[in-house]
Short mmCIF file of C-alpha atoms in Angstrom, two decimals:
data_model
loop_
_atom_site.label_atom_id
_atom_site.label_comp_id
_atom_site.label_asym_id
_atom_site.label_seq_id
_atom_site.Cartn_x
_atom_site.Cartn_y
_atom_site.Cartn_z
CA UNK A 1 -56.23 6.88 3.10
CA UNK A 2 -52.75 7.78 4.70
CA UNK A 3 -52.65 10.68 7.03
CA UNK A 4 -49.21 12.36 7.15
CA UNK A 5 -48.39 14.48 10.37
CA UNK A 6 -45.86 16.79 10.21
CA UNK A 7 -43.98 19.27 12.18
CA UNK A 8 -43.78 23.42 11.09
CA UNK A 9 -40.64 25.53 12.36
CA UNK A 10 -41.20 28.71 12.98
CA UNK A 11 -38.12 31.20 13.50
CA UNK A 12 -37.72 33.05 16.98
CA UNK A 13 -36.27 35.80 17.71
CA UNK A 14 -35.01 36.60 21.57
CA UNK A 15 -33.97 40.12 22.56
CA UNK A 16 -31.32 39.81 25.32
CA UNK A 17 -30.55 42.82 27.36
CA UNK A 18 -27.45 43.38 29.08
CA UNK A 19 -27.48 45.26 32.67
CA UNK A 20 -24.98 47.38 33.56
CA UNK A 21 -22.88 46.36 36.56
CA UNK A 22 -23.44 49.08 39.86
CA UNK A 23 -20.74 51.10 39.20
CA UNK A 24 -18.01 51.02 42.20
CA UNK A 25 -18.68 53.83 45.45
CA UNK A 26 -15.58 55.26 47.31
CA UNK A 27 -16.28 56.70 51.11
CA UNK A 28 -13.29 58.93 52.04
CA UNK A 29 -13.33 59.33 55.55
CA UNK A 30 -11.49 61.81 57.59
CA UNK A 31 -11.37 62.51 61.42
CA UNK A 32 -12.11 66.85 62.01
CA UNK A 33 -9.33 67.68 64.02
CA UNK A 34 -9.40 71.17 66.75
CA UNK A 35 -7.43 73.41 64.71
CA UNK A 36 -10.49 72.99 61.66
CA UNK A 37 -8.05 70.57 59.65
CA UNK A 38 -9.04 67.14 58.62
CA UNK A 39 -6.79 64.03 58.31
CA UNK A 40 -8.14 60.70 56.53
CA UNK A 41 -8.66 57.71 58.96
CA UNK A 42 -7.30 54.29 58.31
CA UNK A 43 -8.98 50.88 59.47
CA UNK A 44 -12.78 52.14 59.89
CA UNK A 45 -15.17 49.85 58.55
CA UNK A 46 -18.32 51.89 57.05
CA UNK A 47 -21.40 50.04 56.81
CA UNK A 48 -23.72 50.41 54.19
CA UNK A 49 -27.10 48.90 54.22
CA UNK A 50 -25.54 45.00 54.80
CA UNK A 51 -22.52 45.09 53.67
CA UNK A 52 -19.34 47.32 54.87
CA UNK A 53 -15.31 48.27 53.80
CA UNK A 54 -12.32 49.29 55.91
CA UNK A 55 -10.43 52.11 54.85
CA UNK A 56 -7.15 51.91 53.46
CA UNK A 57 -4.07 53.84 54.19
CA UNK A 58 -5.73 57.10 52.43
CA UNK A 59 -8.96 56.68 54.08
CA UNK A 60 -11.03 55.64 51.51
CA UNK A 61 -13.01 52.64 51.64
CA UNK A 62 -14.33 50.96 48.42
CA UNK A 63 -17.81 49.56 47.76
CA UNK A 64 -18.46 47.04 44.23
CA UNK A 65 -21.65 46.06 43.05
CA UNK A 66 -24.21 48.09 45.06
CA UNK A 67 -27.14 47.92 43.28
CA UNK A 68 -29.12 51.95 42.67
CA UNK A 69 -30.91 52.57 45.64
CA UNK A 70 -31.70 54.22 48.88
CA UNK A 71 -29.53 52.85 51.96
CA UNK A 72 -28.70 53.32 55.90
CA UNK A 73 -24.94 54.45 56.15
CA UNK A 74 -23.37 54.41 59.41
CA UNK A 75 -19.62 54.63 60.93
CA UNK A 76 -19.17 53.45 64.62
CA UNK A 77 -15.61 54.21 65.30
CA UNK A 78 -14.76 54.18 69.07
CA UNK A 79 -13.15 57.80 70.36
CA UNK A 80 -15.63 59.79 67.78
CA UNK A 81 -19.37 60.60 67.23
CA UNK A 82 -21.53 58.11 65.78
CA UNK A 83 -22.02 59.21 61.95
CA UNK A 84 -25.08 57.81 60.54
CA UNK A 85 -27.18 59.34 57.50
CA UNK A 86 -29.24 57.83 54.36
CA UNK A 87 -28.37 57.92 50.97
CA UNK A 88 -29.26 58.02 47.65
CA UNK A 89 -27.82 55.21 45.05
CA UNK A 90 -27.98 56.23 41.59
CA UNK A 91 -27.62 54.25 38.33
CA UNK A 92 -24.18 54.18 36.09
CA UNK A 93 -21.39 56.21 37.57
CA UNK A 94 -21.18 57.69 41.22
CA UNK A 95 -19.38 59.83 42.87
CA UNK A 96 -16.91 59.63 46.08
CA UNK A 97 -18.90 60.12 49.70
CA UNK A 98 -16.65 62.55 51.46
CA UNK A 99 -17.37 61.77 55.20
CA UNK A 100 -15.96 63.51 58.74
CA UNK A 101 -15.83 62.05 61.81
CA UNK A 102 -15.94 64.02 64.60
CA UNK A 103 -14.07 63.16 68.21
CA UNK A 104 -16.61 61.87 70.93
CA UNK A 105 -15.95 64.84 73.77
CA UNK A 106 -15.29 62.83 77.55
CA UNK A 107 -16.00 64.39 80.36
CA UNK A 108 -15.56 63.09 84.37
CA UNK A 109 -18.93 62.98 86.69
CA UNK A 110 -18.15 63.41 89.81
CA UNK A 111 -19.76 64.83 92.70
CA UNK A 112 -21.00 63.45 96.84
CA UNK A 113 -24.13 61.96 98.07
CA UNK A 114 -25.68 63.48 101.07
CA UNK A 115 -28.61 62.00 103.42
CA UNK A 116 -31.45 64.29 102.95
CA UNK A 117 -31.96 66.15 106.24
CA UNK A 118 -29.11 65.24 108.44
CA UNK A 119 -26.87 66.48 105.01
CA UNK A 120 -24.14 64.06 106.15
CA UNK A 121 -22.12 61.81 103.85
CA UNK A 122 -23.87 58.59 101.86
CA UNK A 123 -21.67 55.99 101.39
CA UNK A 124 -21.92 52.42 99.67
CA UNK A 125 -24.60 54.42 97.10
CA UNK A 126 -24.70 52.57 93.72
CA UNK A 127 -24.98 54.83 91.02
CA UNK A 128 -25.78 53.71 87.50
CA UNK A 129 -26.07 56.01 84.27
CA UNK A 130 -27.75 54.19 81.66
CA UNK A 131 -26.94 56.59 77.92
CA UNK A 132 -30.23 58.19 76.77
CA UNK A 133 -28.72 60.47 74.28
CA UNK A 134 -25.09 59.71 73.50
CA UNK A 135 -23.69 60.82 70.04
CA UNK A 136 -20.38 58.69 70.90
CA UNK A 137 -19.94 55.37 68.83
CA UNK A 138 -18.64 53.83 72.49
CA UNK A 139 -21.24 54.03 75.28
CA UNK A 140 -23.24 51.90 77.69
CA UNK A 141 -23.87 51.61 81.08
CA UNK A 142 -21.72 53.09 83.53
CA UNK A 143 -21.35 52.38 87.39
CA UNK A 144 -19.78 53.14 90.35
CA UNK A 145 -20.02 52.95 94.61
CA UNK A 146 -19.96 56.26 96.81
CA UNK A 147 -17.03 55.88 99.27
CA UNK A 148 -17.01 56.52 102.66
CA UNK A 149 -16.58 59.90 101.95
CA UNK A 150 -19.84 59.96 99.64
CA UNK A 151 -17.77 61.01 96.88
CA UNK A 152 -18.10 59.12 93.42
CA UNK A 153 -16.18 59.53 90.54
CA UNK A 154 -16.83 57.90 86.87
CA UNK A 155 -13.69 59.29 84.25
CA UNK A 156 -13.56 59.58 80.82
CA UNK A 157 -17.51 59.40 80.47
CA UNK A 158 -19.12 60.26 76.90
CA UNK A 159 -20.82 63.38 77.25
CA UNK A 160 -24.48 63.27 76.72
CA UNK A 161 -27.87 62.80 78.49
CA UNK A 162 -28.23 59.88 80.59
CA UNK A 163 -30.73 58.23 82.95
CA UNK A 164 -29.14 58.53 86.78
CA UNK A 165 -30.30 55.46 89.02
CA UNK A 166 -29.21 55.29 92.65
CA UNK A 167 -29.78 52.86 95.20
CA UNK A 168 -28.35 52.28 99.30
CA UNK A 169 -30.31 50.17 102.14
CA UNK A 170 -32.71 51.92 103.95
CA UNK A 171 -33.07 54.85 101.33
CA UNK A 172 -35.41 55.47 98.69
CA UNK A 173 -34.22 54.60 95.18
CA UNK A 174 -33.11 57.70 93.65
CA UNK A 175 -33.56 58.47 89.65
CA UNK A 176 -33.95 61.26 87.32
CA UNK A 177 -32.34 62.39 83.96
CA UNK A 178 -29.31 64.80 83.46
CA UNK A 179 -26.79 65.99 81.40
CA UNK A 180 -23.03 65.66 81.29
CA UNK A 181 -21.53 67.98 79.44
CA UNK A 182 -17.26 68.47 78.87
CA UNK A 183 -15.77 70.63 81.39
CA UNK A 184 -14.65 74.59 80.20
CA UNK A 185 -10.39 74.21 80.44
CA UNK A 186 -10.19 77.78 79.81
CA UNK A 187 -10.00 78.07 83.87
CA UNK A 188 -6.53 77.57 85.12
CA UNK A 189 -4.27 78.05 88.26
CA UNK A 190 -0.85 77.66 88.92
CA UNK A 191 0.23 76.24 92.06
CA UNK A 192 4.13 76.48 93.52
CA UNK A 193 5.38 74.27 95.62
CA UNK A 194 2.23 72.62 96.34
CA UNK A 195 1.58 71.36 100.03
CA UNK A 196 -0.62 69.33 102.05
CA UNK A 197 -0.70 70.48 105.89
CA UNK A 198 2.17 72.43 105.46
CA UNK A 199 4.37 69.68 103.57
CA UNK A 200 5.43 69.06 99.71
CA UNK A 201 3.40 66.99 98.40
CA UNK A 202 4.56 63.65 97.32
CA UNK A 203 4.83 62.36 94.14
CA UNK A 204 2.23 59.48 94.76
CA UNK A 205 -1.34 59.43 94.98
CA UNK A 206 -1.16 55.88 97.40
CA UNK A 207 2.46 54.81 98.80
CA UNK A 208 4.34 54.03 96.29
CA UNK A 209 1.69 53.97 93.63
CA UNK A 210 -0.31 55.86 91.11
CA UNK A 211 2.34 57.86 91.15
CA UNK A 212 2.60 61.53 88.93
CA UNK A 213 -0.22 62.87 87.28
CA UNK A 214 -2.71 60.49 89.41
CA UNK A 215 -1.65 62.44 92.73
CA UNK A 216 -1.71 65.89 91.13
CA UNK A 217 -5.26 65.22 89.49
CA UNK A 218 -6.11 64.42 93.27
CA UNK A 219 -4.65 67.98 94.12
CA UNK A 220 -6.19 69.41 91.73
CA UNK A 221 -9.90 68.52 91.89
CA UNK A 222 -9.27 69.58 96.02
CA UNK A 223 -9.20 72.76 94.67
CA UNK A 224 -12.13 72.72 92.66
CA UNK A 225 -10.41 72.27 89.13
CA UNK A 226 -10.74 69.14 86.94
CA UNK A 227 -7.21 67.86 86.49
CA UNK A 228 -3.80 68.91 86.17
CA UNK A 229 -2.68 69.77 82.93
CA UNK A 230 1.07 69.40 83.63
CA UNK A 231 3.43 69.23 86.36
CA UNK A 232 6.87 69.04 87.27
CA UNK A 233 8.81 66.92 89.72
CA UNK A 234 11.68 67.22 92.10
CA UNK A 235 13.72 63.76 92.86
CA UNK A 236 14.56 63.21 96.57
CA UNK A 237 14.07 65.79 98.35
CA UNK A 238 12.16 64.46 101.55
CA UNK A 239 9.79 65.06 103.83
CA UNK A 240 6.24 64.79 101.80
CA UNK A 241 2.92 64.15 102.57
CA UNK A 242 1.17 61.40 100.69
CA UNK A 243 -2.07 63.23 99.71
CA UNK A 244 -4.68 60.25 100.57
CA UNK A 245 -3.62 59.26 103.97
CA UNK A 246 -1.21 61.98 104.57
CA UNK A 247 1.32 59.59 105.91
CA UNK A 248 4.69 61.14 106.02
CA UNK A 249 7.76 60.17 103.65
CA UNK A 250 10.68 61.17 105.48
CA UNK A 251 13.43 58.71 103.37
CA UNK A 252 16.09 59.58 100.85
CA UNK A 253 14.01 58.53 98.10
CA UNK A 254 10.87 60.80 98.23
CA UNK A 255 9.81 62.79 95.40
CA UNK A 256 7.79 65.87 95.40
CA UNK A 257 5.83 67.49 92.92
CA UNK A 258 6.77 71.13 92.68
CA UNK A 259 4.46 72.91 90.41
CA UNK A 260 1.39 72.26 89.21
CA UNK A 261 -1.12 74.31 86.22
CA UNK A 262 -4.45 72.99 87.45
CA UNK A 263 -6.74 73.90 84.32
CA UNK A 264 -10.85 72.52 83.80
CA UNK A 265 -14.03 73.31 86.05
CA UNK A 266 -14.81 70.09 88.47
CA UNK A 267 -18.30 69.94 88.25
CA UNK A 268 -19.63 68.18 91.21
CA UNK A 269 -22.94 66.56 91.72
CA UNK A 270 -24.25 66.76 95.25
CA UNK A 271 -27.06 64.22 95.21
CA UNK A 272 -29.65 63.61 98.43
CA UNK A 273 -30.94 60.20 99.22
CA UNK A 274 -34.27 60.26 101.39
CA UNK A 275 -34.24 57.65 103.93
CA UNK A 276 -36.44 55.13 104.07
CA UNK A 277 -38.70 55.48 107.12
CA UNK A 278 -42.67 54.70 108.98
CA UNK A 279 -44.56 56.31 111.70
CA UNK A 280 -45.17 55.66 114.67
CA UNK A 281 -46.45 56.58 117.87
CA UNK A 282 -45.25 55.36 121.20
CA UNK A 283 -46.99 56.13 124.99
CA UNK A 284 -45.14 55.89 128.04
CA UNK A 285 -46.18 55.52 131.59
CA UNK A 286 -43.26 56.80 134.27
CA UNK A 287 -43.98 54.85 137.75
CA UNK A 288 -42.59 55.14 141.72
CA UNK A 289 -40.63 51.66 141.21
CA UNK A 290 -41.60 50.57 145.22
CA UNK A 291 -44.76 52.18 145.44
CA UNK A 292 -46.03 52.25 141.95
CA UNK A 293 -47.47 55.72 141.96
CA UNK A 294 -47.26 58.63 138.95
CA UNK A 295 -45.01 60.23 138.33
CA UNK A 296 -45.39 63.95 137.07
CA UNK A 297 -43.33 66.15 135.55
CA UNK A 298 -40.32 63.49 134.76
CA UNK A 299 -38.44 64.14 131.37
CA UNK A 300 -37.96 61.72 129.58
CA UNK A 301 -35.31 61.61 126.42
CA UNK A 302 -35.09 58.87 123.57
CA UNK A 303 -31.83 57.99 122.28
CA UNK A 304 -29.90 55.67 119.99
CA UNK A 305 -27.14 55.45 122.08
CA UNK A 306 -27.47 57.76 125.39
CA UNK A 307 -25.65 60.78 125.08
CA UNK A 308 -25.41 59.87 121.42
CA UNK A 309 -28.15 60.21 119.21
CA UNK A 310 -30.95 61.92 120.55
CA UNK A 311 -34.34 61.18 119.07
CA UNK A 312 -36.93 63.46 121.11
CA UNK A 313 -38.32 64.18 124.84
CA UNK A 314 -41.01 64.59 126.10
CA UNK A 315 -42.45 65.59 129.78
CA UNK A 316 -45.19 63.52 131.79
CA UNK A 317 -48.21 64.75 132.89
CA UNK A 318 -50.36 64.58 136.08
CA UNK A 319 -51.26 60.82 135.47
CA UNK A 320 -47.23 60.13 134.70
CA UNK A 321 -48.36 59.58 131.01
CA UNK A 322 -46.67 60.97 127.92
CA UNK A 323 -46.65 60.40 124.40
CA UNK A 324 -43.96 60.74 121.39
CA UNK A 325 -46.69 61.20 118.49
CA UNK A 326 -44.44 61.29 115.47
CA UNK A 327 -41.39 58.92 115.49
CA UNK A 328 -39.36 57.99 112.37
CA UNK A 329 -37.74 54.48 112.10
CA UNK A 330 -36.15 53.26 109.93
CA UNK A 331 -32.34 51.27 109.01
CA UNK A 332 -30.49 54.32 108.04
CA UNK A 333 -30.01 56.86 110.97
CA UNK A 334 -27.52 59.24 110.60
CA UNK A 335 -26.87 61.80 113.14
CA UNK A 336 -27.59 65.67 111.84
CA UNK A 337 -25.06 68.82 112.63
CA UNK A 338 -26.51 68.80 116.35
CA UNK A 339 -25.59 65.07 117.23
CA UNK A 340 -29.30 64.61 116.51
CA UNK A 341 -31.18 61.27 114.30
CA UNK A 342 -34.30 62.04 112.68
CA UNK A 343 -34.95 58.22 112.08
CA UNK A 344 -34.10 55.75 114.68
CA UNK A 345 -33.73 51.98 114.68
CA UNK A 346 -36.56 49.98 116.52
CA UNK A 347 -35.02 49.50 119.79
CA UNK A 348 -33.91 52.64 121.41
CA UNK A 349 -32.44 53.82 124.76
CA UNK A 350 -35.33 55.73 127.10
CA UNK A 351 -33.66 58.30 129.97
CA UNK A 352 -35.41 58.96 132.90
CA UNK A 353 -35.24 61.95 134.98
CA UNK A 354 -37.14 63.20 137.83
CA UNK A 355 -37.00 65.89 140.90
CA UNK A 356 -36.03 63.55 143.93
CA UNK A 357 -35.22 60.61 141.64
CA UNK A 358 -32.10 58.83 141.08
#
């Protein structure tokens, strides 16, 4: 017997389904300007989920092939506010985001750092603001020294909270959180013929440079206003002062600034630095040099520097003893309104006086 083996066909039918392509998603993006208008904004790249678009000339940026879905949108634009929100995807046709960015607000910290105490200028202080809550697309860390003056000035900071952090040898760190907020230019003053010790002042802030607005700012915040708004100049017309070192210009060629609108509230930060300091105790003994014996009743002063400086007396007793109980050293010692230190080095100056003593 022959067995035959053969093969059956069976007809198939396959159902093939078509998707849709994600239909495309325009962002029009505009900046909010002061006077409640808005005008579009050209070259900002908008970021959706992973993948982004620059706007054009129009300010609309084009997305293709987005796939229905919920996604992180964010624009980072330097000068304006962070802008970052989530949306919603849908299938088939969408319409156009309409997005505003507004302008990141500056303000300048400014301000002095005192020695706690004595109240006496700080200076060499670093001061760093690290941004806890900054709504401008352009912040970090920001930094600067106290002068010799104390003074400290950061411009053009993004307003917002930040985390202060200061430091100087032989103080205690210094940190705590605050807010910088844009200064109120509704406060102006004019000023005429503005002087420094009785002369024009000159058109420069140093000789010769930062010349203009940079030495009427300087005028300005002396008076206790942010900045000057605008100015106007007179060409050679000598003698000014220069207002940093008040050097004289007495040539043909000195300018003066003769007006100024001074507009903006300075706001200034005084900040206080404890000093670093320990305890101690010290006893004294006060001796006839030839014979050896007590002496009572001598006075005796401590000093960094004798006259300068003055730390603390004391008086001895019957035995010639006396005793400074509470001393303060320490490597910052700066002398109070009195000509006084509260903290004193290690090595001090000890004045001796006594009835029928030289």
């Amino acid at each position: 017997m022959r067995t035959i083996a053969g093969l059956m066909l069976l007809p198939v039918c396959v159902a093939v389904a078509w998707a849709e392509a994600p239909a495309p998603l325009p962002v029009k993006l505009f900046e909010q300007r002061t006077e409640g208008e808005r005008s579009p904004l050209a070259n900002v790249r908008v970021l959706i989920g992973s993948r982004f678009a620059t706007t054009d000339s129009a300010g609309v940026a084009l997305f293709e092939g987005i796939p229905a879905g919920s996604y992180r949108l964010s624009v980072e634009q330097p000068d304006y506010q962070r802008l970052v929100q989530q949306i919603q995807l849908p299938e088939g046709a969408r319409q156009a985001l309409d997005l505003t960015l507004t302008p990141a607000a500056t303000a300048q910290w400014s301000g002095r750092v005192e020695s706690v105490g004595a109240g006496v200028p700080v200076a060499g202080v670093s001061l760093v603001l690290t941004p806890l809550a900054v709504a401008s697309a352009l912040s970090g860390t920001a930094h600067t020294v106290s002068s010799w003056d104390g003074r400290f000035e950061i411009n053009d900071l993004p307003v917002g909270r930040y985390q202060l952090h200061a430091t100087a040898p032989g103080y205690l760190a210094y940190s705590r959180a605050l807010d910088v907020v844009a200064s109120d230019n509704s406060r102006q003053a004019v000023y005429e013929a503005p002087q420094i010790d009785g002369v024009a002042l000159d058109l420069c802030r140093e000789w010769g440079q930062n010349c203009g607005k940079p030495a009427a700012d300087l005028f300005c915040r002396r008076q206790g206003f942010l900045e000057a708004g605008d100015l106007r100049v007179e060409k050679d017309t000598p003698p000014t002062r220069i207002i940093t070192s008040n050097a004289l210009c007495e040539s043909g060629g000195c300018d003066r600034i003769s007006w100024i609108n001074c507009v903006g509230d300075l706001q200034q930060q005084v900040l206080q630095l404890q000093p670093e300091s320990t305890r101690v105790a010290q006893s004294l003994e006060v001796v006839d040099r030839v014979t050896g014996r007590a002496i009572a009743g001598a006075r005796v002063t401590l000093a960094e520097n004798w006259p300068n400086g003055v730390i603390a007396e004391a008086v001895s007793d019957s035995a010639g003893r006396l005793r400074f109980p509470a001393l303060q050293i320490g490597d910052a010692n700066p002398l109070d309104g009195a000509g006084r230190v509260q903290i004193s080095r290690r090595r001090v100056t000890a004045r001796v006086e006594a009835t029928n003593y030289e």
